[in-house]
mmCIF file of C-alpha atoms in Angstrom:
data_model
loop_
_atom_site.group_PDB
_atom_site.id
_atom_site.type_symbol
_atom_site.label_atom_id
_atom_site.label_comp_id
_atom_site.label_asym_id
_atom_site.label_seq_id
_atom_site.Cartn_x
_atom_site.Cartn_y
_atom_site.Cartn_z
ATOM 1 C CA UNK P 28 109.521 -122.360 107.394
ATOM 2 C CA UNK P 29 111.514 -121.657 104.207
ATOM 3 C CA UNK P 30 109.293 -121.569 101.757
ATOM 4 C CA UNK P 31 111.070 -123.609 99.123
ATOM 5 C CA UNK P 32 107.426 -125.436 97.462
ATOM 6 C CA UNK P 33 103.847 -125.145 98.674
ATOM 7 C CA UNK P 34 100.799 -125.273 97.570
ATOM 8 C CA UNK P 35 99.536 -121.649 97.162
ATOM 9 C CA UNK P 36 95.856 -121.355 97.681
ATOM 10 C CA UNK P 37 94.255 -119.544 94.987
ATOM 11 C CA UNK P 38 93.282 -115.405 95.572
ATOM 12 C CA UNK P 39 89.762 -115.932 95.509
ATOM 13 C CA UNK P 40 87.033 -118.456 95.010
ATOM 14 C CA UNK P 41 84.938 -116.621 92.584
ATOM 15 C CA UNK P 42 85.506 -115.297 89.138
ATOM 16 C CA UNK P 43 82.572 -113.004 87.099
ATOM 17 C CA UNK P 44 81.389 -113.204 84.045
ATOM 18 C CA UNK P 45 80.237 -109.867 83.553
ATOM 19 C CA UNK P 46 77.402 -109.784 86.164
ATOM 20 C CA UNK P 47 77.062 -113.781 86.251
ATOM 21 C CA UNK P 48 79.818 -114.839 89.318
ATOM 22 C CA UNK P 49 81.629 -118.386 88.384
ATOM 23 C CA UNK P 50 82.115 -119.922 92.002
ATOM 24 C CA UNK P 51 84.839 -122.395 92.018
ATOM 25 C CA UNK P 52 82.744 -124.830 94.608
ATOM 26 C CA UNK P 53 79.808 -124.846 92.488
ATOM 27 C CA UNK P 54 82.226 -125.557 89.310
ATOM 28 C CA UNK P 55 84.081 -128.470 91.117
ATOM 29 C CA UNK P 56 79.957 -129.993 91.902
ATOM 30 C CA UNK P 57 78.914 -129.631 88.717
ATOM 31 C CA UNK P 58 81.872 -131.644 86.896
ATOM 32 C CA UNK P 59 81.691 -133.901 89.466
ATOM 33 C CA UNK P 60 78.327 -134.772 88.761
ATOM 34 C CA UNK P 61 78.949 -134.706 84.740
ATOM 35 C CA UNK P 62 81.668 -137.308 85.434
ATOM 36 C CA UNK P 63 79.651 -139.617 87.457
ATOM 37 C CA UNK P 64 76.681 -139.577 85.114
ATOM 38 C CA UNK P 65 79.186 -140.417 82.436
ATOM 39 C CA UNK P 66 81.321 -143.041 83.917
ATOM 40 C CA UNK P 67 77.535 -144.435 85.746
ATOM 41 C CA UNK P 68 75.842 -144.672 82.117
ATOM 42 C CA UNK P 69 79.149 -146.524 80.731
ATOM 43 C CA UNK P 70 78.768 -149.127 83.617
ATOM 44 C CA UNK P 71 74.752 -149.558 83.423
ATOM 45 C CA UNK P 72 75.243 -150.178 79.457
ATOM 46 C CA UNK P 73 78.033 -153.189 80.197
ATOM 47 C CA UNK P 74 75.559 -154.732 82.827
ATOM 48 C CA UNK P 75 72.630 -154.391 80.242
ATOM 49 C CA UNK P 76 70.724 -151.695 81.003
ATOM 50 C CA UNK P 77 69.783 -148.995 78.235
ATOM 51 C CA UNK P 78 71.868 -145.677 77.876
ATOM 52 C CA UNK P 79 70.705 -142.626 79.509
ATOM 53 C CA UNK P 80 68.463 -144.794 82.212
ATOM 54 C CA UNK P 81 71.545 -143.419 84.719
ATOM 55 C CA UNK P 82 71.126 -139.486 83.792
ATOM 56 C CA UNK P 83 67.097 -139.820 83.918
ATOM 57 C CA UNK P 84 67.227 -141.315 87.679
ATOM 58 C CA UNK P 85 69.838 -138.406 88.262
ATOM 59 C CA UNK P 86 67.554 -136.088 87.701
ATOM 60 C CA UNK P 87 66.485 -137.543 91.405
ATOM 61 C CA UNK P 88 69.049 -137.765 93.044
ATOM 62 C CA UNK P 89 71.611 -135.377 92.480
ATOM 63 C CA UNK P 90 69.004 -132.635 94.016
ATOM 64 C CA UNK P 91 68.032 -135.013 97.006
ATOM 65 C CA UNK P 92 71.913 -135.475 97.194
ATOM 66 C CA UNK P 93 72.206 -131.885 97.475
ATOM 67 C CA UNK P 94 69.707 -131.211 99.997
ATOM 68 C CA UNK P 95 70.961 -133.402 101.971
ATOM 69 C CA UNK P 96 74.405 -133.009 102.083
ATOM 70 C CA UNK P 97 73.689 -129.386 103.162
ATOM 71 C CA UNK P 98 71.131 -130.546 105.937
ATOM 72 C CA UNK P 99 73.588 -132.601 107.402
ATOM 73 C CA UNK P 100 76.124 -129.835 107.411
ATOM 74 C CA UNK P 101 73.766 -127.282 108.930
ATOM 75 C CA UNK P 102 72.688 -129.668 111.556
ATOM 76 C CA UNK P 103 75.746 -130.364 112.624
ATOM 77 C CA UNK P 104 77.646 -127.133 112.616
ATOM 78 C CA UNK P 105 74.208 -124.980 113.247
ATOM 79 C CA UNK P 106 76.058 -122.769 115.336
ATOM 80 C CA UNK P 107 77.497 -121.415 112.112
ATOM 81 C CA UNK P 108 73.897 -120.456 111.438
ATOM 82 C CA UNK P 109 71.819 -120.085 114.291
ATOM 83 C CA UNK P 110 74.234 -118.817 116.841
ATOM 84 C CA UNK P 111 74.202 -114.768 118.416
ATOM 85 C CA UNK P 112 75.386 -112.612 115.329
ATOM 86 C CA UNK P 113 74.690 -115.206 112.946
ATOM 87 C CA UNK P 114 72.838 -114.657 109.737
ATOM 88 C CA UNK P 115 70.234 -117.891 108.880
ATOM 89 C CA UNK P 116 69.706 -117.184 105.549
ATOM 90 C CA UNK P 117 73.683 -118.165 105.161
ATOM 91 C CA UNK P 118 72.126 -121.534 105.476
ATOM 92 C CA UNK P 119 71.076 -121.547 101.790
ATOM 93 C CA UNK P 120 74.099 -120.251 100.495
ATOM 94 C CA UNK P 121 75.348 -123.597 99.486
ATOM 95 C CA UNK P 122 78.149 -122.243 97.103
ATOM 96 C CA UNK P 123 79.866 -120.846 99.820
ATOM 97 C CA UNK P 124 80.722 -124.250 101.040
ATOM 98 C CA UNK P 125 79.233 -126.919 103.303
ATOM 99 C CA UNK P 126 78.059 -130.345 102.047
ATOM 100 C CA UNK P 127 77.863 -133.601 104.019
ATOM 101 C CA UNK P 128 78.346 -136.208 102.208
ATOM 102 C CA UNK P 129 77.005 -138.265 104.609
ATOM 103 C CA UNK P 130 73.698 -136.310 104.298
ATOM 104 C CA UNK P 131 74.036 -136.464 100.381
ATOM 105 C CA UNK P 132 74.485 -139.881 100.448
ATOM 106 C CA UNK P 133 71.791 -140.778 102.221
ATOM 107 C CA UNK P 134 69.368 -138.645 100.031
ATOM 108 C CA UNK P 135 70.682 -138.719 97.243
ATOM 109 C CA UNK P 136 69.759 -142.663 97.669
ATOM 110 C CA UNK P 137 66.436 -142.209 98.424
ATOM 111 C CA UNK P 138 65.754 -139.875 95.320
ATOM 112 C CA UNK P 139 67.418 -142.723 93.581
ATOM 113 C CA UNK P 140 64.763 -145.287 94.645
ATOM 114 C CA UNK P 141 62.178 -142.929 93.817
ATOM 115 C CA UNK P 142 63.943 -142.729 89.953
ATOM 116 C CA UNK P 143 64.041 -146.364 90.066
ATOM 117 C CA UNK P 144 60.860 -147.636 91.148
ATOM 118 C CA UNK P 145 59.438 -145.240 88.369
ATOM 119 C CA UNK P 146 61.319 -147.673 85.911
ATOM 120 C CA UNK P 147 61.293 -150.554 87.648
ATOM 121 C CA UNK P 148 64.827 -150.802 88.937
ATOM 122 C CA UNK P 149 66.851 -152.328 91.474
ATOM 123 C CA UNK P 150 68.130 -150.153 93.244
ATOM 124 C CA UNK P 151 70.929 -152.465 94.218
ATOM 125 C CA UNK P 152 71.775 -152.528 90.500
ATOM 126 C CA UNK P 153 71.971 -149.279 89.911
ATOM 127 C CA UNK P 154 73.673 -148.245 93.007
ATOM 128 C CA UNK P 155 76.921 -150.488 92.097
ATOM 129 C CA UNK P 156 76.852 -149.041 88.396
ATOM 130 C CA UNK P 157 77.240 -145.443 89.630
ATOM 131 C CA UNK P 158 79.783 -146.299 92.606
ATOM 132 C CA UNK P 159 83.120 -145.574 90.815
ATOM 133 C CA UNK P 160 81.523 -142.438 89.617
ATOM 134 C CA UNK P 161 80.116 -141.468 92.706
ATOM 135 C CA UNK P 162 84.135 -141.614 94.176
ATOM 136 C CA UNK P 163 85.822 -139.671 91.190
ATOM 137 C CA UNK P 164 82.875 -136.690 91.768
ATOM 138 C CA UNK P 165 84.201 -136.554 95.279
ATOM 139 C CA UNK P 166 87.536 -136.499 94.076
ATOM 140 C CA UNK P 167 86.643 -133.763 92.031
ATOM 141 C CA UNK P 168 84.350 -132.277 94.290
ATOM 142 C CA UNK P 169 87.005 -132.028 96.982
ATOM 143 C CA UNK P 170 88.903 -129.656 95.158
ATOM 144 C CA UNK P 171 86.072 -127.015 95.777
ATOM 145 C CA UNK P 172 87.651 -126.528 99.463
ATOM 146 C CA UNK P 173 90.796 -125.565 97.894
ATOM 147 C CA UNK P 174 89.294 -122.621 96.148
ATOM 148 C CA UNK P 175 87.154 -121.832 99.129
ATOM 149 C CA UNK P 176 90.361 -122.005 101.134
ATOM 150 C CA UNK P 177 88.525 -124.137 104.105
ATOM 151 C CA UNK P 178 89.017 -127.701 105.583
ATOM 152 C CA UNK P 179 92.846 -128.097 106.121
ATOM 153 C CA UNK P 180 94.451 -130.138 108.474
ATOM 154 C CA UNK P 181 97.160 -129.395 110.755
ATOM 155 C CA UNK P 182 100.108 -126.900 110.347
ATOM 156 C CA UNK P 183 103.418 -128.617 108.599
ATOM 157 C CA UNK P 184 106.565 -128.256 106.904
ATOM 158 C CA UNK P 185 106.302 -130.243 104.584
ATOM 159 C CA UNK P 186 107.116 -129.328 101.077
ATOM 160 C CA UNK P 187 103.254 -130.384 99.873
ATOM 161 C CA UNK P 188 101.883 -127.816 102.637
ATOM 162 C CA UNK P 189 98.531 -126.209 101.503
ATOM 163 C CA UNK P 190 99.436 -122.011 101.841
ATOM 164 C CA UNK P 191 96.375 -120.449 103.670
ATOM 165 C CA UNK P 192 96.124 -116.669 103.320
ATOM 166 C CA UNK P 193 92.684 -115.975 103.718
ATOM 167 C CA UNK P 194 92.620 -114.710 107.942
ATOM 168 C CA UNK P 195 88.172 -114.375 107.319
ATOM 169 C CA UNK P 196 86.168 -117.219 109.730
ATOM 170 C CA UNK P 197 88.650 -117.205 112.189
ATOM 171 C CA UNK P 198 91.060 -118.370 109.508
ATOM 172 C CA UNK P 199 95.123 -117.913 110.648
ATOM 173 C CA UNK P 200 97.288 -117.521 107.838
ATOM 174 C CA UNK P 201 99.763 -120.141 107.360
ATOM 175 C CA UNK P 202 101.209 -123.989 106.570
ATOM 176 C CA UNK P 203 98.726 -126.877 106.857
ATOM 177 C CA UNK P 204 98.255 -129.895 105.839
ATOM 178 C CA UNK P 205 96.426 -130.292 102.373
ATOM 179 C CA UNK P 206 93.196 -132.437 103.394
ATOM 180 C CA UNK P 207 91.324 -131.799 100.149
ATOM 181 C CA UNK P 208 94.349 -133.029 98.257
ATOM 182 C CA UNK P 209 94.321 -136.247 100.918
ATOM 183 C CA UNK P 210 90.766 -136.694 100.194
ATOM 184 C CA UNK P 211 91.117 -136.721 96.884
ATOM 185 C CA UNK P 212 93.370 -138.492 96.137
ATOM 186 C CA UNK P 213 91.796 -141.205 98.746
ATOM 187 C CA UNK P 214 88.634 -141.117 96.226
ATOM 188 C CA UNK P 215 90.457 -141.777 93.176
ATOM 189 C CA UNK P 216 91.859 -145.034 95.110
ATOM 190 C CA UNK P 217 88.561 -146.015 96.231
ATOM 191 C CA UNK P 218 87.079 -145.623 92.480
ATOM 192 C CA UNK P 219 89.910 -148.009 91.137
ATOM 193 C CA UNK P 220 89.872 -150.351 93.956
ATOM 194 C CA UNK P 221 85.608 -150.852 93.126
ATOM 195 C CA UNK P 222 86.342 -151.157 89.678
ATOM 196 C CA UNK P 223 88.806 -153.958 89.743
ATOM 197 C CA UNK P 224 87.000 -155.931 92.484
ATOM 198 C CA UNK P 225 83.848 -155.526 90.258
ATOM 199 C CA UNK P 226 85.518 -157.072 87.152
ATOM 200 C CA UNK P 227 87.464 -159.681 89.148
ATOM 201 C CA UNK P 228 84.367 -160.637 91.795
ATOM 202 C CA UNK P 229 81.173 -160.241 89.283
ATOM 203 C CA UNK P 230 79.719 -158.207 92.260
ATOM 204 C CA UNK P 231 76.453 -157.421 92.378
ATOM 205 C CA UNK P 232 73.213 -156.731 95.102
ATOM 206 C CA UNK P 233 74.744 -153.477 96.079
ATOM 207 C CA UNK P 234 78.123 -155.128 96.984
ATOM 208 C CA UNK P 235 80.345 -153.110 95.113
ATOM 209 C CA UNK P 236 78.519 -149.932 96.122
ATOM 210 C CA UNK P 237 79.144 -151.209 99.633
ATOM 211 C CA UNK P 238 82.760 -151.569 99.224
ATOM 212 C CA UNK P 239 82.874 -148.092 98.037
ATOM 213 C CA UNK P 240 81.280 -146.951 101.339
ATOM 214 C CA UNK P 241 83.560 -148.977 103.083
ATOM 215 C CA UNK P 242 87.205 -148.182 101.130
ATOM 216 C CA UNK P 243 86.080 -144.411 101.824
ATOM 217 C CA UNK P 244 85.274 -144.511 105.396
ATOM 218 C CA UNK P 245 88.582 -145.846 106.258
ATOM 219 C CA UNK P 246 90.209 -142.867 104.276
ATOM 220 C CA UNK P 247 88.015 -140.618 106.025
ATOM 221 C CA UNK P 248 88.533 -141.212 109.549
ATOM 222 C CA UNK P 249 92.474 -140.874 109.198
ATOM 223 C CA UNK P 250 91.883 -137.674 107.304
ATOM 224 C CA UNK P 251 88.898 -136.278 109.523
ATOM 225 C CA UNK P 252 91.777 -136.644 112.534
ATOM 226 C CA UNK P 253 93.845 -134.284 110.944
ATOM 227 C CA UNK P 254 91.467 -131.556 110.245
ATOM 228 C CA UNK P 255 91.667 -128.299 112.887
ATOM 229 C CA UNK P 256 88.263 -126.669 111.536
ATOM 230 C CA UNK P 257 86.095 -126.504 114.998
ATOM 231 C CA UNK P 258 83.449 -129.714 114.837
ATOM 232 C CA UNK P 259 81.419 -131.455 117.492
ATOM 233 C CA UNK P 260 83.650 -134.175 119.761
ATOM 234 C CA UNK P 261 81.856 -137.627 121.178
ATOM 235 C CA UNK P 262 84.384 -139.006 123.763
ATOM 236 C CA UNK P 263 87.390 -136.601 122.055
ATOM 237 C CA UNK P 264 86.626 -137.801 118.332
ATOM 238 C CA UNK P 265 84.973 -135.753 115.851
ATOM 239 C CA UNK P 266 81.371 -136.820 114.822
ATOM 240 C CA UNK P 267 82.856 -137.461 111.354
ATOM 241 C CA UNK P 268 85.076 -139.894 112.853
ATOM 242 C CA UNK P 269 82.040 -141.677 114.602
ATOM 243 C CA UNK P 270 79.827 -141.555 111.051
ATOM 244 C CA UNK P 271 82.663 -143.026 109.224
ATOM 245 C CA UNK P 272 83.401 -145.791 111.773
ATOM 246 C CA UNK P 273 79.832 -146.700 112.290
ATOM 247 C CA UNK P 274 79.043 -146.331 108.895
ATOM 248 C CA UNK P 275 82.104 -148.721 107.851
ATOM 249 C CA UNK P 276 80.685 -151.723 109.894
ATOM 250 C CA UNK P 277 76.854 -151.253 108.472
ATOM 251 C CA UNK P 278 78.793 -151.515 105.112
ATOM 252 C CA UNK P 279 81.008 -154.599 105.614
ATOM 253 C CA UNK P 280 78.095 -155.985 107.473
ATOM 254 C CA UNK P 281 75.853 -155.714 104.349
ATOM 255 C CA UNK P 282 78.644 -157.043 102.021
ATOM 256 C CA UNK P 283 78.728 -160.082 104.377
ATOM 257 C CA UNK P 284 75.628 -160.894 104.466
ATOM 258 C CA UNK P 285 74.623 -160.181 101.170
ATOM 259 C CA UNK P 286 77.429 -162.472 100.273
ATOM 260 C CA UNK P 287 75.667 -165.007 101.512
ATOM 261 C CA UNK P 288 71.697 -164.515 101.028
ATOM 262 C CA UNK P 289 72.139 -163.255 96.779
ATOM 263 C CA UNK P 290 75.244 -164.474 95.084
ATOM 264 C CA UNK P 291 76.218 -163.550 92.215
ATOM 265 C CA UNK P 292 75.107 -160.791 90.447
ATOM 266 C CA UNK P 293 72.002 -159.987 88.844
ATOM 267 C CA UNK P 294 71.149 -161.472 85.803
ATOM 268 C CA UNK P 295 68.511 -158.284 84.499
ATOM 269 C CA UNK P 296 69.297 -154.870 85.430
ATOM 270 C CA UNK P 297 66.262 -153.405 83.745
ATOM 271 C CA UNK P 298 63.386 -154.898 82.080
ATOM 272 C CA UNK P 299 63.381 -155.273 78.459
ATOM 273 C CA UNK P 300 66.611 -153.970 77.641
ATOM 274 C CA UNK P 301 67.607 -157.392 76.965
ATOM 275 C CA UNK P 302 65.113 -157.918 74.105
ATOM 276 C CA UNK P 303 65.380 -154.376 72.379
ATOM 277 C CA UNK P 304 69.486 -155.069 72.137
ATOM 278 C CA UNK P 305 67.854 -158.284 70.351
ATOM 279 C CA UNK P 306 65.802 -156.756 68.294
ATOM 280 C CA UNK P 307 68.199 -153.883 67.109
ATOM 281 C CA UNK P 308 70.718 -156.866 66.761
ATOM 282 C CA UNK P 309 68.714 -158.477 65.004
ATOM 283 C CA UNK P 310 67.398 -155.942 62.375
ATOM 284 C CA UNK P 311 71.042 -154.591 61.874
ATOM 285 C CA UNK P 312 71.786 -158.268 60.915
ATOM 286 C CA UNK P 313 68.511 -158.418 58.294
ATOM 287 C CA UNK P 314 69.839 -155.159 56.670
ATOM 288 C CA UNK P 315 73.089 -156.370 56.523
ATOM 289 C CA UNK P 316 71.974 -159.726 55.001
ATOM 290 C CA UNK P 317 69.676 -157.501 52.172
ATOM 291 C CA UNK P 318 72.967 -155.122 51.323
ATOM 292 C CA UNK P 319 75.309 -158.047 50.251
ATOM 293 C CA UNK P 320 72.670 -159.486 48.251
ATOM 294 C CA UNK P 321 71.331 -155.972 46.148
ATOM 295 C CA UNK P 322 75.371 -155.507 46.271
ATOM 296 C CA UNK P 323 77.149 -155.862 43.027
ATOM 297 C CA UNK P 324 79.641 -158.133 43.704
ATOM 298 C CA UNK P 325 76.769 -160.502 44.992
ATOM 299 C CA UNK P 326 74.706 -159.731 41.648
ATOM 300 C CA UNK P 327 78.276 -160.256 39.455
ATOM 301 C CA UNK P 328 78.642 -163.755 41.620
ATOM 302 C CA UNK P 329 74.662 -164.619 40.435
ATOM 303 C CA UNK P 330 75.675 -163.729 37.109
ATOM 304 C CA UNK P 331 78.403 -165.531 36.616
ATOM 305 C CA UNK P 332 77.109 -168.857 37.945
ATOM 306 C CA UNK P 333 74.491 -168.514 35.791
ATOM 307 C CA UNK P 334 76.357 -167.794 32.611
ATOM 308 C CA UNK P 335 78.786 -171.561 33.832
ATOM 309 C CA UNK P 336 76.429 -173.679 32.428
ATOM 310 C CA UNK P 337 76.310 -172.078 28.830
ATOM 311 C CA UNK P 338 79.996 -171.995 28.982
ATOM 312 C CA UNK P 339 80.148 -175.781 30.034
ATOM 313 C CA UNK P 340 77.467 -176.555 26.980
ATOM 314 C CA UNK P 341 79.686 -175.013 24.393
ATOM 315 C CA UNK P 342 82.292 -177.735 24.706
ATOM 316 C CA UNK P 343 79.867 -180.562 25.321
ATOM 317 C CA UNK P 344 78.467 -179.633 21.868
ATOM 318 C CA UNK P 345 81.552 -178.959 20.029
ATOM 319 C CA UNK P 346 82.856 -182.656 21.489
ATOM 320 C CA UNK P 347 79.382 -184.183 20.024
ATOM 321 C CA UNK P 348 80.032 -182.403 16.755
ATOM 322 C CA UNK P 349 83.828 -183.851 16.969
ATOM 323 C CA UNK P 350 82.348 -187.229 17.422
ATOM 324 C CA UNK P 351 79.316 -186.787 14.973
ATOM 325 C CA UNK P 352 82.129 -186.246 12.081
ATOM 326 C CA UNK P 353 84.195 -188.944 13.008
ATOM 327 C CA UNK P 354 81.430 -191.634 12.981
ATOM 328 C CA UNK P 355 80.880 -189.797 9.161
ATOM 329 C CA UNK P 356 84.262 -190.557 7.929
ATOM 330 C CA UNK P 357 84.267 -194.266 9.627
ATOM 331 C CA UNK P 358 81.311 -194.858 7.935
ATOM 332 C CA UNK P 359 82.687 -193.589 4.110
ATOM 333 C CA UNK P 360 85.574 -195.240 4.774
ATOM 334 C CA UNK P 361 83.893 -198.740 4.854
ATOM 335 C CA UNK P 362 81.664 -198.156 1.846
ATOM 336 C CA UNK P 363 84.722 -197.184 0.000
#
């Protein structure tokens, strides 16, 4: 292969701070999860929930989503592990790579219903605000392969191919096809797509978190076919390939159906935001009311209508006077 453009892999994942190591993985995570917050706490505001209700329930489940994502990857590559000349404490070393997102999906929600049934929240609601975010954190997330060098696809020529020169895990240097990239890009897609179907639909009762589930499955299996990285096989497809396609129909299934049993979308996202917007409406309307009146334009205006009569009197009086003197002359006249 002439190697006209590429994508050059970078010469190591980690970078120190004196003695405090910077891991590219755990960077890529940890913006992810910033942006998702972010984006999440925009959304939940719009729908009428209070700001930073999304970052307190995060405090849930972005460590359930963590634990979870790296149980499902040690379950199902555990011969990475727990094989002959394995170590098991590499199991814990999550910045070295390996999260499911399966697995941290499927925590990570049930640390979110714990954080919402401690406010009183459907989880439903909350779900689709965080959705869009949830997609550009994988987006960003993704890119934490790239610096780990790990997770290609298949060997190409093509002028986007992802340059692997790392030869450790079995690794052979070379050409391959740049899956994170795929991926991410895919996510970014999926984030739009649930955006613009939320605005245009009014969706609600989990629907446009389902569609997110949905829009990325069907990225995932096409990818997941082109990755070489050893995985488990069910009938010659990787298990990924199974999860996403199974996973798919539970979420088109739910959109369905919800469709049909809740439509519409929720009217209250979170009790009593409603009235404290009200209230703060309200007061910021009083205050505003009190500074145009203590204002000096408003106390000029007072002035000034008060001072119209006493101007309007002055020629009243100097008209009676007028008439007064005129009657006063009529009168001499005659007598004369």
């Amino acid at each position: 292969m002439e190697e006209l453009a590429y994508i050059p892999s970078p010469s190591r994942g980690v970078l120190y701070l004196g003695p405090i190591p910077l891991r590219g993985y755990a960077f890529c995570i940890i913006i992810g999860v910033f942006v998702a917050v972010w984006l999440g706490n925009r959304r939940w505001i719009a729908r009428g929930g209070r700001a930073g209700t999304v970052a307190d329930i995060a405090v849930w489940a972005v460590p359930f989503g963590l634990v979870g994502g790296r149980l499902y990857h040690v379950i199902t590559d555990y011969e990475l592990y727990f094989s002959q000349g394995r170590d098991w404490v590499d199991a814990f070393k999550v910045w070295q790579g390996g999260l499911g997102i399966w697995g941290a999906i499927a925590l990570g929600a049930v640390g979110a219903w714990i954080g919402c049934r401690r406010r009183g929240i459907p989880l439903p609601a909350y779900a689709d605000a965080i959705a869009p975010g949830i997609a550009f954190a994988q987006a960003i997330g993704r890119w934490g392969n790239w610096f780990n060098q790990e997770l290609y696809g298949k060997e190409t020529h093509l002028p986007w191919a992802l340059h692997i020169t790392s030869s450790a895990d079995g690794r052979v240097p070379g050409y391959y096809h740049p899956t994170f990239l795929y991926e991410s890009l895919w996510c970014i897609g999926v984030a739009l797509l649930v955006i613009w179907a939320d605005r245009r639909f009014k969706m609600g009762h989990g629907r446009a978190f389902a569609l997110y589930v949905a829009a990325y499955c069907v990225g995932r299996a096409w990818i997941e076919y082109m990755r070489v990285d050893d995985a488990h096989h069910i009938l010659g497809l990787r298990l990924n390939d199974w999860t996403a396609g199974i996973v798919f129909l539970l979420a088109v299934a739910y959109i369905v159906v919800s469709a049909k049993k809740r439509p519409g979308r929720e009217e209250v996202v979170e009790p009593g935001a409603a009235e404290e917007a009200a209230e703060a409406d309200g007061e910021g309307a009083v205050a505003l009311d009190k500074d145009e009146v203590d204002s000096p334009s408003a106390k000029q205006d007072a002035e000034g209508s008060a001072a119209e009569p006493e101007e309007r009197a002055e020629p009243e009086a100097a008209e009676n006077e007028a008439e007064d003197s005129a009657k006063d002359s009529a009168e001499s006249a005659k007598k004369s």
